Amino acid sequence: MPKLTLSARVGRIKPSPTLAVTARAKALKAEGRDILDLGAGEPDFDTPDLIKEAAIRAIRAGFTKYTAVDGTPELKAAVVEKFARENALHFTTSQVLVSVGGKQSFYNLAQALLDAGDEVVIPAPFWVSYADIVLMADASPVIVPTTLKQGFKISPEALDAALAFKTKLFVLNSPSNPTGTVYTRAELGALGEVLRRYPHVFIASDDMYEHIAWGGEPFANIVNVCPDLLDRTIVLNGVSKAYAMTGWRIGYAAGPVELIKAMTKIQSQSTSNPASVSQAAAEAALRSGTTLVTPMCAAFKARHDWLHAELAAMPGLRCRPADGTFYLFPEVTEALKNLGLADDQALAEALLERTGIAAVPGSAFGSPGHLRLSYATSDQILREAVARLRRFLENAPRALAHGERA
Ligand code: GLU
C-alpha cells in the first residue's frame, strides 16, 4: 500500500460520539456484559405496523428501483401536507428535499451553503454532528455556550454578539438534543428580532423532536413566530424520532427553492435517492398524522417525570426538567469533585466500567461537565440504571479510592 495520507477534512472531525457510545454498549452486551444503554438516542418502540405494512406492500409491488433524487412525488406531497397541517407552513414540492435521515439533510445544507471562511453560529449544548458537518464543509462553527441556569437557551444578547459579517448560518434546535429545552414563542420572537438586523444570515430550524414535547405552548418554530424570516430559513425534520423509524433513514428539508435545488445537486452526486421502500414507509407515517406519535410521547413524558425526580435527588447532580425529547442532561461538576474524576468523559467511562451504564459525556455536545442520559428505554432498565447510578454516586468515592467495583 502506498503511504496513506488522509485528507485534512477527515482529520478535522471525530466519529459521531453518540453512535460510538451506542456501538460500544452493543459490543459489550454481545460479550455478555450486563449493560444498561442510556446512550442511544433512538426510541425503544418498534416502528408501528401501519408503517411497516406500507413498506411490505411497496416491496411486493416491486417499488425497489431508483426514485427521483429528491424523493418520490407522493412522499414530497405528504411532506408539504404535513407542514401545512401541523406547522401552518405552506411550501411547494419544489421547496422540499427528502434525504437519508436528518443528518444528511443538514450535511446537504452545509455543502450547498458554506465555504471556507464562513461561520456558523451554534448554541451549545448542540447535537454532536452539527459542528463536524460544518467543519466538513470547510467552514467554522462558532459555539455559543449556554448554561443550565439559562435553561440552556441562547439569549438575544449572546446571539447578537456571535453574529458577524462572516456568519452564514444560525442553527436552532428546539426541542433540543441533548437538553430537551424548548424555546417559547416569546423567546423565538426575541431571537428573530436580532436576526432581522443580520439579513445575510440563513437559519436552520431543526425540528426533529417537535412531536416529543410537553411544554406549556404548542410547538412553534422561528418562522411560525417571525414569518418574515421564511425566505432565509430552512426547516429540517424527519420521521426517525416521531415514528420510531431511526433505521429507515428518512429526513426532509424545506426552504428557498434555489437552496433546495443546490442541496439536491449535492445529493445527486453523493447518495442519489433515499431508499425507495423507506420512502413508502415514511409517506404512510406522515399521512397518519399524530395518532401514532401521541402514545409514544405520553410514555416518554411519564419516564421523564420519574427519571427527573430521581436524578434531581442524587448527590452531585443538578438536573433541569426537560420540555421534550427523550434526554435529560444533568450537570455533574459537583459529582466529579466528589468522585475525584477529571471530567465528564472520565465519569462516562467510570460509569460504563463500574456500573454498566452507557451514557454520553456532555463534552460531546460542546458542554463539558454534563452527562446525557437517554430514557428511550424500558422502565425496567431505567429503574435498574437509577439504582446503580445512586449506588455509584453515594459509594463511589470510597470504591474508586480502593479500586473496587462500585
Ligand atoms: N440523534 C441521535 C442521538 O443524538 C442518534 C445518533 C446520531 O446520529 O447522533 O443520539
Short mmCIF file of C-alpha atoms and ligand atoms in Angstrom, two decimals:
data_model
loop_
_atom_site.label_atom_id
_atom_site.label_comp_id
_atom_site.label_asym_id
_atom_site.label_seq_id
_atom_site.Cartn_x
_atom_site.Cartn_y
_atom_site.Cartn_z
CA MET A 1 0.00 0.00 0.00
CA PRO A 2 1.33 3.50 -0.79
CA LYS A 3 1.83 5.79 2.18
CA LEU A 4 -1.67 6.64 3.39
CA THR A 5 -2.13 10.37 3.76
CA LEU A 6 -5.70 11.08 4.69
CA SER A 7 -7.48 14.30 3.79
CA ALA A 8 -7.22 17.30 6.07
CA ARG A 9 -11.04 17.15 6.15
CA VAL A 10 -11.19 13.78 7.84
CA GLY A 11 -8.50 14.92 10.28
CA ARG A 12 -10.70 17.81 11.36
CA ILE A 13 -13.59 15.66 12.54
CA LYS A 14 -14.21 12.87 15.02
CA PRO A 15 -16.51 9.85 14.76
CA SER A 16 -20.05 10.58 15.96
CA PRO A 17 -19.83 10.20 19.75
CA THR A 18 -23.49 9.24 20.12
CA LEU A 19 -23.12 6.44 17.62
CA ALA A 20 -19.78 5.44 19.20
CA VAL A 21 -21.34 5.08 22.68
CA THR A 22 -24.24 3.08 21.25
CA ALA A 23 -21.86 0.79 19.35
CA ARG A 24 -19.70 0.28 22.43
CA ALA A 25 -22.73 -0.59 24.55
CA LYS A 26 -23.86 -3.13 21.92
CA ALA A 27 -20.38 -4.67 21.69
CA LEU A 28 -20.08 -5.04 25.48
CA LYS A 29 -23.56 -6.59 25.62
CA ALA A 30 -22.53 -9.06 22.91
CA GLU A 31 -19.53 -10.00 25.11
CA GLY A 32 -22.01 -10.87 27.83
CA ARG A 33 -21.55 -7.74 29.98
CA ASP A 34 -24.59 -6.52 31.86
CA ILE A 35 -25.03 -3.15 30.10
CA LEU A 36 -27.84 -0.61 30.60
CA ASP A 37 -27.86 1.54 27.48
CA LEU A 38 -28.85 5.12 28.27
CA GLY A 39 -26.67 6.34 25.43
CA ALA A 40 -28.72 5.60 22.36
CA GLY A 41 -30.77 8.48 21.01
CA GLU A 42 -33.44 6.34 19.48
CA PRO A 43 -36.96 5.42 20.53
CA ASP A 44 -37.15 1.94 22.03
CA PHE A 45 -40.59 1.44 20.47
CA ASP A 46 -40.99 -0.68 17.37
CA THR A 47 -41.96 1.09 14.14
CA PRO A 48 -45.81 0.98 14.09
CA ASP A 49 -47.38 -1.81 12.00
CA LEU A 50 -49.23 0.55 9.69
CA ILE A 51 -45.87 1.90 8.55
CA LYS A 52 -44.24 -1.50 8.21
CA GLU A 53 -47.22 -2.73 6.16
CA ALA A 54 -46.79 0.16 3.72
CA ALA A 55 -43.16 -0.85 3.22
CA ILE A 56 -44.05 -4.51 2.74
CA ARG A 57 -46.68 -3.55 0.17
CA ALA A 58 -44.09 -1.41 -1.63
CA ILE A 59 -41.64 -4.31 -1.82
CA ARG A 60 -44.34 -6.67 -3.10
CA ALA A 61 -45.36 -4.12 -5.75
CA GLY A 62 -41.75 -4.02 -6.98
CA PHE A 63 -41.14 -0.50 -5.75
CA THR A 64 -37.46 -1.31 -5.46
CA LYS A 65 -35.78 0.88 -8.07
CA TYR A 66 -34.30 4.36 -8.16
CA THR A 67 -36.70 7.14 -7.42
CA ALA A 68 -36.31 10.84 -8.15
CA VAL A 69 -33.21 12.07 -6.32
CA ASP A 70 -35.22 14.49 -4.18
CA GLY A 71 -37.85 11.93 -3.15
CA THR A 72 -40.97 10.43 -4.68
CA PRO A 73 -43.67 12.92 -5.72
CA GLU A 74 -46.02 11.13 -3.30
CA LEU A 75 -43.73 11.50 -0.30
CA LYS A 76 -42.93 15.09 -1.16
CA ALA A 77 -46.66 15.81 -1.37
CA ALA A 78 -47.10 14.18 2.05
CA VAL A 79 -44.30 16.39 3.43
CA VAL A 80 -45.95 19.52 2.00
CA GLU A 81 -49.29 18.48 3.53
CA LYS A 82 -47.64 17.73 6.88
CA PHE A 83 -46.10 21.20 7.01
CA ALA A 84 -49.43 22.81 6.15
CA ARG A 85 -51.47 20.69 8.58
CA GLU A 86 -49.15 20.53 11.56
CA ASN A 87 -47.00 23.65 11.23
CA ALA A 88 -49.11 26.15 9.27
CA LEU A 89 -46.18 26.40 6.83
CA HIS A 90 -47.01 26.48 3.15
CA PHE A 91 -44.31 25.09 0.87
CA THR A 92 -44.49 23.80 -2.70
CA THR A 93 -42.97 20.43 -3.60
CA SER A 94 -40.08 22.25 -5.32
CA GLN A 95 -39.15 23.57 -1.88
CA VAL A 96 -38.78 20.07 -0.40
CA LEU A 97 -35.86 17.62 -0.44
CA VAL A 98 -36.08 14.13 1.07
CA SER A 99 -32.76 12.72 2.31
CA VAL A 100 -31.18 9.81 4.14
CA GLY A 101 -32.09 10.99 7.64
CA GLY A 102 -31.89 14.34 9.35
CA LYS A 103 -28.11 14.10 9.34
CA GLN A 104 -27.91 14.07 5.54
CA SER A 105 -30.38 16.97 5.32
CA PHE A 106 -28.02 19.08 7.43
CA TYR A 107 -24.98 17.77 5.54
CA ASN A 108 -26.53 18.75 2.20
CA LEU A 109 -27.35 22.17 3.59
CA ALA A 110 -23.76 22.71 4.77
CA GLN A 111 -22.30 21.52 1.49
CA ALA A 112 -24.65 23.70 -0.56
CA LEU A 113 -24.31 26.85 1.53
CA LEU A 114 -20.87 27.03 3.14
CA ASP A 115 -17.35 27.84 2.04
CA ALA A 116 -14.03 28.26 3.82
CA GLY A 117 -14.18 31.40 5.95
CA ASP A 118 -17.92 31.18 6.57
CA GLU A 119 -19.08 30.98 10.16
CA VAL A 120 -22.00 29.02 11.58
CA VAL A 121 -23.38 30.07 14.94
CA ILE A 122 -24.38 27.07 17.06
CA PRO A 123 -25.64 27.39 20.65
CA ALA A 124 -24.17 24.73 22.96
CA PRO A 125 -25.13 22.17 24.11
CA PHE A 126 -25.72 21.11 20.48
CA TRP A 127 -26.37 17.85 18.72
CA VAL A 128 -22.99 16.21 18.18
CA SER A 129 -22.94 16.32 14.39
CA TYR A 130 -23.67 19.98 13.61
CA ALA A 131 -20.15 21.24 14.29
CA ASP A 132 -18.38 18.41 12.49
CA ILE A 133 -20.64 18.69 9.45
CA VAL A 134 -19.79 22.40 9.31
CA LEU A 135 -16.08 21.51 9.50
CA MET A 136 -16.51 19.03 6.65
CA ALA A 137 -17.79 21.92 4.56
CA ASP A 138 -14.54 23.83 5.36
CA ALA A 139 -16.48 26.44 7.37
CA SER A 140 -16.06 27.33 11.05
CA PRO A 141 -18.51 26.58 13.84
CA VAL A 142 -18.89 29.46 16.31
CA ILE A 143 -20.09 27.84 19.50
CA VAL A 144 -22.11 29.95 21.93
CA PRO A 145 -22.19 28.30 25.35
CA THR A 146 -25.38 28.33 27.42
CA THR A 147 -25.84 27.15 30.99
CA LEU A 148 -28.35 25.19 32.99
CA LYS A 149 -29.22 28.43 34.79
CA GLN A 150 -30.26 29.96 31.45
CA GLY A 151 -32.35 26.87 30.71
CA PHE A 152 -29.72 26.05 28.06
CA LYS A 153 -31.15 28.76 25.78
CA ILE A 154 -29.16 31.30 23.82
CA SER A 155 -30.08 34.86 24.83
CA PRO A 156 -30.75 37.56 22.21
CA GLU A 157 -27.66 39.41 23.52
CA ALA A 158 -25.40 36.37 23.11
CA LEU A 159 -26.78 35.77 19.62
CA ASP A 160 -26.18 39.39 18.72
CA ALA A 161 -22.59 39.16 19.95
CA ALA A 162 -21.94 35.97 17.96
CA LEU A 163 -23.43 37.08 14.63
CA ALA A 164 -20.96 38.77 12.32
CA PHE A 165 -20.28 39.71 8.74
CA LYS A 166 -18.85 36.20 8.18
CA THR A 167 -21.88 34.42 9.64
CA LYS A 168 -23.69 32.41 7.01
CA LEU A 169 -25.96 30.25 9.15
CA PHE A 170 -27.52 30.10 12.60
CA VAL A 171 -28.64 26.71 13.90
CA LEU A 172 -31.65 26.45 16.17
CA ASN A 173 -32.79 23.09 17.56
CA SER A 174 -35.94 23.14 19.66
CA PRO A 175 -36.83 20.79 21.33
CA SER A 176 -33.11 20.40 21.83
CA ASN A 177 -30.99 17.30 21.68
CA PRO A 178 -29.38 16.90 24.28
CA THR A 179 -31.14 19.17 26.82
CA GLY A 180 -34.83 18.78 25.95
CA THR A 181 -35.16 22.56 26.11
CA VAL A 182 -37.97 24.17 24.12
CA TYR A 183 -37.91 27.87 23.20
CA THR A 184 -41.14 29.74 23.89
CA ARG A 185 -42.78 31.87 21.20
CA ALA A 186 -41.64 34.99 23.03
CA GLU A 187 -38.04 33.75 23.10
CA LEU A 188 -38.14 32.86 19.40
CA GLY A 189 -39.56 36.32 18.68
CA ALA A 190 -36.68 37.95 20.55
CA LEU A 191 -34.11 35.90 18.61
CA GLY A 192 -35.93 36.78 15.38
CA GLU A 193 -35.63 40.44 16.22
CA VAL A 194 -31.84 40.06 16.42
CA LEU A 195 -31.73 38.06 13.20
CA ARG A 196 -33.60 40.82 11.36
CA ARG A 197 -30.55 43.03 11.93
CA TYR A 198 -28.38 40.47 10.07
CA PRO A 199 -30.23 39.95 6.79
CA HIS A 200 -27.34 37.97 5.26
CA VAL A 201 -27.71 35.13 7.80
CA PHE A 202 -29.62 31.94 6.98
CA ILE A 203 -31.40 29.99 9.72
CA ALA A 204 -31.55 26.22 10.12
CA SER A 205 -34.52 25.23 12.25
CA ASP A 206 -34.03 21.61 13.25
CA ASP A 207 -37.48 20.46 14.37
CA MET A 208 -36.68 16.75 14.61
CA TYR A 209 -38.21 16.40 18.10
CA GLU A 210 -41.26 18.62 17.54
CA HIS A 211 -43.71 15.83 18.42
CA ILE A 212 -41.94 14.74 21.58
CA ALA A 213 -42.71 17.76 23.72
CA TRP A 214 -44.87 18.65 26.71
CA GLY A 215 -44.11 22.29 27.40
CA GLY A 216 -46.84 24.80 28.08
CA GLU A 217 -47.22 26.02 24.49
CA PRO A 218 -47.99 24.10 21.31
CA PHE A 219 -44.87 23.57 19.18
CA ALA A 220 -43.69 26.59 17.20
CA ASN A 221 -40.53 27.22 15.25
CA ILE A 222 -38.97 30.58 14.47
CA VAL A 223 -40.86 31.12 11.22
CA ASN A 224 -44.19 30.50 12.91
CA VAL A 225 -43.34 33.44 15.13
CA CYS A 226 -41.44 35.54 12.58
CA PRO A 227 -42.95 34.75 9.14
CA ASP A 228 -40.79 37.45 7.56
CA LEU A 229 -37.76 35.18 8.13
CA LEU A 230 -39.22 32.41 5.96
CA ASP A 231 -37.21 33.28 2.84
CA ARG A 232 -33.94 32.60 4.68
CA THR A 233 -34.98 29.68 6.85
CA ILE A 234 -34.54 26.03 6.10
CA VAL A 235 -36.76 23.75 8.16
CA LEU A 236 -35.29 20.33 8.91
CA ASN A 237 -37.27 17.38 10.15
CA GLY A 238 -37.61 13.63 9.74
CA VAL A 239 -39.56 10.55 10.70
CA SER A 240 -36.86 8.91 12.88
CA LYS A 241 -37.87 10.16 16.31
CA ALA A 242 -41.59 10.84 15.89
CA TYR A 243 -42.42 7.46 14.33
CA ALA A 244 -39.67 5.28 15.83
CA MET A 245 -38.06 4.92 12.40
CA THR A 246 -34.35 5.57 13.02
CA GLY A 247 -33.16 2.69 10.86
CA TRP A 248 -35.29 3.63 7.86
CA ARG A 249 -33.18 6.80 7.37
CA ILE A 250 -35.63 9.40 6.12
CA GLY A 251 -35.23 13.09 6.84
CA TYR A 252 -36.51 16.07 4.92
CA ALA A 253 -35.79 19.75 4.44
CA ALA A 254 -37.93 22.63 3.20
CA GLY A 255 -36.79 26.09 2.28
CA PRO A 256 -35.95 28.51 -0.51
CA VAL A 257 -36.18 26.86 -3.96
CA GLU A 258 -32.63 27.80 -5.03
CA LEU A 259 -31.14 26.38 -1.87
CA ILE A 260 -33.15 23.16 -2.12
CA LYS A 261 -32.04 22.80 -5.76
CA ALA A 262 -28.40 23.16 -4.73
CA MET A 263 -28.83 20.63 -1.92
CA THR A 264 -30.47 18.24 -4.40
CA LYS A 265 -27.46 18.65 -6.70
CA ILE A 266 -25.16 17.61 -3.82
CA GLN A 267 -27.37 14.61 -3.07
CA SER A 268 -27.47 13.60 -6.76
CA GLN A 269 -23.68 13.35 -6.72
CA SER A 270 -23.39 11.57 -3.39
CA THR A 271 -26.15 9.16 -2.41
CA SER A 272 -28.90 9.67 -5.04
CA ASN A 273 -32.37 8.98 -3.71
CA PRO A 274 -33.10 7.70 -0.19
CA ALA A 275 -34.20 4.03 -0.18
CA SER A 276 -37.41 3.63 -2.18
CA VAL A 277 -39.03 1.32 0.37
CA SER A 278 -38.20 3.68 3.24
CA GLN A 279 -39.87 6.48 1.32
CA ALA A 280 -43.07 4.44 1.00
CA ALA A 281 -42.94 3.82 4.76
CA ALA A 282 -42.30 7.50 5.54
CA GLU A 283 -45.24 8.52 3.37
CA ALA A 284 -47.54 6.24 5.39
CA ALA A 285 -46.07 7.65 8.61
CA LEU A 286 -46.63 11.28 7.66
CA ARG A 287 -50.12 10.60 6.33
CA SER A 288 -51.05 9.01 9.67
CA GLY A 289 -50.64 12.40 11.36
CA THR A 290 -50.01 12.35 15.07
CA THR A 291 -52.15 9.41 16.22
CA LEU A 292 -49.17 7.02 16.33
CA VAL A 293 -46.95 9.63 17.96
CA THR A 294 -49.20 10.63 20.86
CA PRO A 295 -48.94 7.39 22.91
CA MET A 296 -45.16 7.27 22.47
CA CYS A 297 -44.86 10.88 23.59
CA ALA A 298 -47.01 10.11 26.66
CA ALA A 299 -44.69 7.23 27.58
CA PHE A 300 -41.60 9.44 27.20
CA LYS A 301 -43.21 12.11 29.37
CA ALA A 302 -44.04 9.61 32.14
CA ARG A 303 -40.47 8.29 32.11
CA HIS A 304 -39.14 11.85 32.06
CA ASP A 305 -41.10 12.86 35.15
CA TRP A 306 -39.95 9.83 37.10
CA LEU A 307 -36.30 9.98 35.99
CA HIS A 308 -36.04 13.70 36.53
CA ALA A 309 -37.27 13.39 40.12
CA GLU A 310 -34.76 10.61 40.77
CA LEU A 311 -31.80 12.47 39.23
CA ALA A 312 -32.64 15.72 40.97
CA ALA A 313 -32.34 13.92 44.32
CA MET A 314 -28.95 12.33 43.61
CA PRO A 315 -25.77 13.62 45.24
CA GLY A 316 -23.68 15.86 43.00
CA LEU A 317 -26.18 16.16 40.13
CA ARG A 318 -28.16 19.25 39.13
CA CYS A 319 -30.86 18.50 36.66
CA ARG A 320 -33.30 20.76 34.88
CA PRO A 321 -36.59 19.17 33.80
CA ALA A 322 -36.85 18.83 30.04
CA ASP A 323 -39.73 20.20 27.96
CA GLY A 324 -39.43 17.41 25.42
CA THR A 325 -37.23 14.80 23.64
CA PHE A 326 -36.14 11.69 25.50
CA TYR A 327 -32.99 13.06 27.11
CA LEU A 328 -32.01 14.53 30.45
CA PHE A 329 -28.79 16.49 30.72
CA PRO A 330 -27.69 16.76 34.36
CA GLU A 331 -24.81 18.97 35.34
CA VAL A 332 -22.24 16.76 37.07
CA THR A 333 -19.44 19.10 38.22
CA GLU A 334 -20.19 18.51 41.91
CA ALA A 335 -20.26 14.75 41.35
CA LEU A 336 -16.90 14.93 39.55
CA LYS A 337 -15.42 16.66 42.58
CA ASN A 338 -16.94 14.13 44.99
CA LEU A 339 -15.62 11.27 42.90
CA GLY A 340 -12.22 12.79 42.21
CA LEU A 341 -12.75 12.37 38.46
CA ALA A 342 -11.14 14.72 35.93
CA ASP A 343 -14.07 15.36 33.63
CA ASP A 344 -17.36 14.16 32.20
CA GLN A 345 -15.57 11.73 29.86
CA ALA A 346 -13.89 10.08 32.83
CA LEU A 347 -17.29 9.88 34.52
CA ALA A 348 -18.92 8.26 31.47
CA GLU A 349 -16.01 5.81 31.31
CA ALA A 350 -16.23 5.01 35.05
CA LEU A 351 -19.98 4.55 34.83
CA LEU A 352 -19.67 2.11 31.96
CA GLU A 353 -16.82 0.16 33.57
CA ARG A 354 -18.17 0.05 37.11
CA THR A 355 -21.95 0.06 36.72
CA GLY A 356 -22.58 -0.97 33.12
CA ILE A 357 -24.49 2.27 32.44
CA ALA A 358 -23.78 3.70 28.98
CA ALA A 359 -24.27 7.48 28.72
CA VAL A 360 -22.84 10.22 26.50
CA PRO A 361 -20.48 12.80 28.08
CA GLY A 362 -21.62 16.42 27.81
CA SER A 363 -18.38 17.46 26.13
CA ALA A 364 -19.57 15.59 23.02
CA PHE A 365 -22.32 18.21 22.83
CA GLY A 366 -19.95 21.11 23.45
CA SER A 367 -20.87 21.30 27.17
CA PRO A 368 -18.30 19.67 29.42
CA GLY A 369 -19.38 18.92 32.98
CA HIS A 370 -22.66 17.30 31.94
CA LEU A 371 -23.94 13.88 31.01
CA ARG A 372 -26.68 12.97 28.54
CA LEU A 373 -28.98 10.20 29.69
CA SER A 374 -31.48 8.84 27.20
CA TYR A 375 -34.71 7.47 28.64
CA ALA A 376 -35.77 5.94 25.35
CA THR A 377 -35.54 2.59 27.04
CA SER A 378 -37.76 0.30 29.11
CA ASP A 379 -38.97 1.24 32.60
CA GLN A 380 -37.19 -1.83 33.93
CA ILE A 381 -33.82 -0.75 32.52
CA LEU A 382 -34.39 2.78 33.76
CA ARG A 383 -35.20 1.59 37.29
CA GLU A 384 -32.11 -0.59 37.41
CA ALA A 385 -29.95 2.22 35.98
CA VAL A 386 -31.20 4.67 38.59
CA ALA A 387 -30.46 2.21 41.40
CA ARG A 388 -26.93 1.60 40.11
CA LEU A 389 -26.27 5.30 39.48
CA ARG A 390 -27.38 6.21 43.00
CA ARG A 391 -25.20 3.48 44.49
CA PHE A 392 -22.28 4.69 42.38
CA LEU A 393 -22.64 8.33 43.34
CA GLU A 394 -23.11 7.52 47.03
CA ASN A 395 -20.42 4.86 47.39
CA ALA A 396 -18.03 5.52 44.53
CA PRO A 397 -15.64 7.94 46.25
CA ARG A 398 -14.70 5.15 48.65
CA ALA A 399 -14.83 2.45 45.98
CA LEU A 400 -12.76 4.42 43.47
CA ALA A 401 -10.15 5.10 46.14
CA HIS A 402 -9.86 1.35 46.81
CA GLY A 403 -10.04 0.36 43.15
CA GLU A 404 -13.15 -1.74 43.79
CA ARG A 405 -16.22 -2.20 41.64
CA ALA A 406 -18.88 0.31 42.78
N1 GLU B 1 -29.56 11.67 17.02
C1 GLU B 1 -29.37 10.55 17.87
C2 GLU B 1 -28.53 10.89 19.08
O1 GLU B 1 -28.29 12.05 19.33
C3 GLU B 1 -28.86 9.38 17.07
C4 GLU B 1 -27.39 9.30 16.85
C5 GLU B 1 -26.87 10.38 15.98
O2 GLU B 1 -26.97 10.29 14.78
O3 GLU B 1 -26.36 11.31 16.59
O4 GLU B 1 -28.17 10.04 19.83
#
